Amino acid sequence: MLEAPPIALASSFRIVLEGCASSDLDSIKPLEHAARRACATAGLTPVGEARHHYAPHGWTLVLILKESHLAIHTWPEYGAAVVELLSCRPDTPIDALAEIFKSELNAAGARVSRDEINVKN
Amino acid sequence: MLEAPPIALASSFRIVLEGCASSDLDSIKPLEHAARRACATAGLTPVGEARHHYAPHGWTLVLILKESHLAIHTWPEYGAAVVELLSCRPDTPIDALAEIFKSELNAAGARVSRDEINVKN
C-alpha cells in the first residue's frame, strides 16, 4: 500500500545579513521598521511581540505571527544579523523580504535559506 | 593568502514532535513547563516571553534567551509540535532537550536537526 504523503506544517526561512553598520544593529528602531515592513509586504500578521537588549550590545526582536513567528538577532560586534521566519505559508516571498532587511539594515549582503517542516500523515 | 575561518554566530536546533495527544498541545501549561525544564537543563536563561493562542486551536510560545531564543508551535489537529532553538552555545544538549519535550508533551516520536550559522570573518 502506498504511504500517505507527509503533512506540511511550515516553511522555515533564514536570512543572514553581513557587513552591516554596527550602529544600525544596536538600535531597535531599524529592526522594528524592517520587521513591520517585511510583514506588510508578505501579508504576515503580528499578534504578539517580545524584545531584549543585550549587554553590552545587540538586540533580539521576536514577533509572533498569525502565520507562526519572525525573530531577528543582531551581533553589532560582527556587523551581522540573522532573521528566522517560520511561516505556514510556503509562498512567502522570502527574496523580497531579504531585500527589505538588507536595505533597512544597510547590509552588504544577504544570504537566504529555506527548509520545509513535515510530519507523517 | 589563507582566508580567515568563518565566525560562528549561533547553532540552530529543531525538534519535530509527532503523535502527541491533541489536548496536550492546546494547553499552555505543558508547553511552559517543558520550555522551563529544557532551559534549566541546558543552562539557558529566559529574559523575555510572548505567547499566542490561535483560533480554533494551537499555541505559540516564544522565550527570548540570554543565548538567543526558543519557540514552540503546536498543531493539535495533527498531534504535532515544533521547537526551534537558536543558541550561541554549540554544546547545547539537544538530545536531552528533545527527550524532555517528548516526555512533557507525550509525543510518540521526536526528530532532531541542527544547523550552524556562520558569517565571513
CSV table of N, CA and C in Angstrom, one decimal, chain A residues 11-85:
chain,number,residue,atom,x,y,z
A,11,SER,N,7.1,26.3,6.6
A,11,SER,CA,8.3,26.6,5.9
A,11,SER,C,9.2,27.4,6.8
A,12,SER,N,10.5,27.0,6.9
A,12,SER,CA,11.4,27.7,7.8
A,12,SER,C,12.4,28.5,6.9
A,13,PHE,N,12.4,29.8,7.1
A,13,PHE,CA,13.3,30.6,6.3
A,13,PHE,C,14.3,31.3,7.1
A,14,ARG,N,15.5,31.5,6.6
A,14,ARG,CA,16.6,32.2,7.3
A,14,ARG,C,17.2,33.2,6.4
A,15,ILE,N,17.5,34.4,6.9
A,15,ILE,CA,18.2,35.4,6.2
A,15,ILE,C,19.4,35.8,7.0
A,16,VAL,N,20.6,35.6,6.5
A,16,VAL,CA,21.8,36.0,7.2
A,16,VAL,C,22.3,37.3,6.6
A,17,LEU,N,22.4,38.4,7.4
A,17,LEU,CA,22.9,39.7,6.9
A,17,LEU,C,24.3,40.0,7.4
A,18,GLU,N,25.1,40.3,6.4
A,18,GLU,CA,26.5,40.6,6.8
A,18,GLU,C,26.9,42.0,6.3
A,19,GLY,N,28.0,42.5,6.9
A,19,GLY,CA,28.5,43.8,6.5
A,19,GLY,C,27.6,45.0,6.8
A,20,CYS,N,26.9,44.9,8.0
A,20,CYS,CA,26.0,46.0,8.4
A,20,CYS,C,26.9,47.0,9.2
A,21,ALA,N,26.4,48.2,9.3
A,21,ALA,CA,27.0,49.2,10.2
A,21,ALA,C,26.6,48.8,11.6
A,22,SER,N,27.5,48.7,12.5
A,22,SER,CA,27.2,48.3,13.9
A,22,SER,C,26.1,49.2,14.5
A,23,SER,N,26.1,50.5,14.2
A,23,SER,CA,25.1,51.3,14.9
A,23,SER,C,23.7,51.0,14.5
A,24,ASP,N,23.5,50.5,13.2
A,24,ASP,CA,22.2,50.1,12.8
A,24,ASP,C,21.7,48.8,13.5
A,25,LEU,N,22.6,48.1,14.1
A,25,LEU,CA,22.3,46.8,14.7
A,25,LEU,C,22.1,46.9,16.2
A,26,ASP,N,22.4,48.1,16.7
A,26,ASP,CA,22.3,48.3,18.2
A,26,ASP,C,21.2,49.2,18.5
A,27,SER,N,20.3,49.4,17.6
A,27,SER,CA,19.1,50.3,17.8
A,27,SER,C,17.9,49.5,17.4
A,28,ILE,N,16.8,49.6,18.2
A,28,ILE,CA,15.6,48.8,18.0
A,28,ILE,C,14.8,49.3,16.8
A,29,LYS,N,14.9,50.6,16.5
A,29,LYS,CA,14.1,51.3,15.5
A,29,LYS,C,14.2,50.7,14.1
A,30,PRO,N,15.4,50.5,13.6
A,30,PRO,CA,15.6,50.0,12.2
A,30,PRO,C,15.1,48.5,12.2
A,31,LEU,N,15.3,47.8,13.3
A,31,LEU,CA,14.8,46.4,13.3
A,31,LEU,C,13.3,46.3,13.3
A,32,GLU,N,12.7,47.1,14.1
A,32,GLU,CA,11.2,47.2,14.1
A,32,GLU,C,10.7,47.6,12.8
A,33,HIS,N,11.3,48.6,12.2
A,33,HIS,CA,10.8,49.1,11.0
A,33,HIS,C,10.9,48.1,9.9
A,34,ALA,N,12.1,47.4,9.9
A,34,ALA,CA,12.3,46.4,8.9
A,34,ALA,C,11.3,45.2,9.1
A,35,ALA,N,11.1,44.8,10.3
A,35,ALA,CA,10.2,43.7,10.6
A,35,ALA,C,8.7,44.0,10.2
A,36,ARG,N,8.3,45.2,10.5
A,36,ARG,CA,6.9,45.7,10.2
A,36,ARG,C,6.7,45.8,8.6
A,37,ARG,N,7.8,46.3,8.0
A,37,ARG,CA,7.7,46.4,6.5
A,37,ARG,C,7.7,45.0,5.9
A,38,ALA,N,8.5,44.1,6.4
A,38,ALA,CA,8.5,42.7,5.9
A,38,ALA,C,7.2,42.1,6.0
A,39,CYS,N,6.6,42.2,7.2
A,39,CYS,CA,5.2,41.6,7.4
A,39,CYS,C,4.2,42.2,6.5
A,40,ALA,N,4.2,43.5,6.3
A,40,ALA,CA,3.2,44.1,5.5
A,40,ALA,C,3.4,43.6,4.0
A,41,THR,N,4.7,43.5,3.6
A,41,THR,CA,4.9,43.1,2.2
A,41,THR,C,4.5,41.6,2.0
A,42,ALA,N,4.7,40.8,3.0
A,42,ALA,CA,4.4,39.3,2.8
A,42,ALA,C,3.0,39.0,3.3
A,43,GLY,N,2.2,40.0,3.8
A,43,GLY,CA,0.9,39.7,4.3
A,43,GLY,C,0.9,38.8,5.5
A,44,LEU,N,1.9,39.0,6.4
A,44,LEU,CA,2.0,38.3,7.6
A,44,LEU,C,1.5,39.2,8.7
A,45,THR,N,0.8,38.7,9.7
A,45,THR,CA,0.1,39.5,10.7
A,45,THR,C,0.7,39.3,12.1
A,46,PRO,N,1.3,40.3,12.7
A,46,PRO,CA,1.9,40.2,14.0
A,46,PRO,C,0.7,40.2,15.0
A,47,VAL,N,0.8,39.2,16.0
A,47,VAL,CA,-0.2,39.1,17.0
A,47,VAL,C,0.5,39.1,18.4
A,48,GLY,N,1.8,39.2,18.5
A,48,GLY,CA,2.5,39.3,19.8
A,48,GLY,C,3.9,39.7,19.6
A,49,GLU,N,4.6,40.2,20.6
A,49,GLU,CA,5.9,40.7,20.5
A,49,GLU,C,6.7,40.6,21.8
A,50,ALA,N,8.0,40.3,21.6
A,50,ALA,CA,8.9,40.4,22.8
A,50,ALA,C,10.3,40.9,22.2
A,51,ARG,N,11.0,41.6,23.1
A,51,ARG,CA,12.3,42.2,22.7
A,51,ARG,C,13.2,42.2,23.8
A,52,HIS,N,14.5,42.2,23.5
A,52,HIS,CA,15.5,42.2,24.6
A,52,HIS,C,16.8,42.9,24.1
A,53,HIS,N,17.3,43.8,24.9
A,53,HIS,CA,18.6,44.4,24.5
A,53,HIS,C,19.7,43.7,25.4
A,54,TYR,N,20.8,43.2,24.7
A,54,TYR,CA,21.8,42.5,25.4
A,54,TYR,C,22.9,43.5,25.8
A,55,ALA,N,23.6,43.1,26.9
A,55,ALA,CA,24.7,43.9,27.4
A,55,ALA,C,26.0,43.3,26.9
A,56,PRO,N,26.9,43.9,26.3
A,56,PRO,CA,27.0,45.4,26.1
A,56,PRO,C,26.2,45.8,24.8
A,57,HIS,N,25.9,44.9,23.9
A,57,HIS,CA,25.2,45.4,22.7
A,57,HIS,C,24.5,44.2,22.0
A,58,GLY,N,23.6,44.5,21.1
A,58,GLY,CA,22.8,43.5,20.4
A,58,GLY,C,21.4,43.5,20.8
A,59,TRP,N,20.5,43.2,19.9
A,59,TRP,CA,19.1,43.1,20.1
A,59,TRP,C,18.5,41.7,19.7
A,60,THR,N,17.5,41.3,20.3
A,60,THR,CA,16.6,40.2,19.8
A,60,THR,C,15.2,40.8,19.8
A,61,LEU,N,14.6,40.7,18.6
A,61,LEU,CA,13.2,41.1,18.5
A,61,LEU,C,12.4,39.9,17.9
A,62,VAL,N,11.3,39.5,18.6
A,62,VAL,CA,10.5,38.4,18.1
A,62,VAL,C,9.1,38.9,17.9
A,63,LEU,N,8.6,38.6,16.8
A,63,LEU,CA,7.1,38.8,16.5
A,63,LEU,C,6.5,37.5,16.4
A,64,ILE,N,5.4,37.3,17.2
A,64,ILE,CA,4.6,36.1,16.9
A,64,ILE,C,3.6,36.5,15.8
A,65,LEU,N,3.5,35.7,14.9
A,65,LEU,CA,2.6,36.0,13.7
A,65,LEU,C,1.4,35.0,13.7
A,66,LYS,N,0.4,35.5,13.1
A,66,LYS,CA,-0.8,34.6,12.8
A,66,LYS,C,-0.3,33.4,12.1
A,67,GLU,N,0.8,33.6,11.3
A,67,GLU,CA,1.3,32.5,10.5
A,67,GLU,C,2.5,31.8,11.1
A,68,SER,N,2.9,32.1,12.3
A,68,SER,CA,4.0,31.5,13.1
A,68,SER,C,4.9,32.5,13.8
A,69,HIS,N,6.1,32.7,13.4
A,69,HIS,CA,6.9,33.7,14.1
A,69,HIS,C,8.1,34.2,13.2
A,70,LEU,N,8.5,35.4,13.6
A,70,LEU,CA,9.7,36.0,13.0
A,70,LEU,C,10.6,36.5,14.1
A,71,ALA,N,11.9,36.1,14.1
A,71,ALA,CA,12.9,36.5,15.1
A,71,ALA,C,14.1,37.2,14.4
A,72,ILE,N,14.5,38.3,15.0
A,72,ILE,CA,15.7,38.9,14.5
A,72,ILE,C,16.7,39.0,15.6
A,73,HIS,N,17.9,38.6,15.4
A,73,HIS,CA,19.0,38.7,16.3
A,73,HIS,C,20.1,39.5,15.7
A,74,THR,N,20.7,40.4,16.5
A,74,THR,CA,21.9,41.2,15.9
A,74,THR,C,23.2,41.0,16.7
A,75,TRP,N,24.2,41.0,16.0
A,75,TRP,CA,25.6,41.0,16.5
A,75,TRP,C,26.4,42.2,16.0
A,76,PRO,N,26.2,43.3,16.7
A,76,PRO,CA,26.9,44.5,16.2
A,76,PRO,C,28.4,44.4,16.1
A,77,GLU,N,28.9,43.5,17.0
A,77,GLU,CA,30.4,43.3,17.0
A,77,GLU,C,30.9,42.7,15.8
A,78,TYR,N,30.0,42.0,15.0
A,78,TYR,CA,30.4,41.3,13.8
A,78,TYR,C,29.7,42.0,12.6
A,79,GLY,N,28.9,43.0,12.8
A,79,GLY,CA,28.2,43.6,11.7
A,79,GLY,C,27.2,42.7,11.1
A,80,ALA,N,26.6,41.8,11.9
A,80,ALA,CA,25.8,40.7,11.4
A,80,ALA,C,24.4,40.6,12.1
A,81,ALA,N,23.4,40.1,11.3
A,81,ALA,CA,22.1,39.9,11.9
A,81,ALA,C,21.5,38.7,11.2
A,82,VAL,N,20.7,38.0,12.0
A,82,VAL,CA,20.0,36.8,11.5
A,82,VAL,C,18.5,36.9,11.7
A,83,VAL,N,17.8,36.7,10.6
A,83,VAL,CA,16.3,36.7,10.6
A,83,VAL,C,15.8,35.3,10.5
A,84,GLU,N,15.0,34.8,11.4
A,84,GLU,CA,14.4,33.5,11.2
A,84,GLU,C,12.9,33.7,11.1
A,85,LEU,N,12.4,33.1,10.1
A,85,LEU,CA,10.9,33.2,9.9
A,85,LEU,C,10.3,31.8,9.7
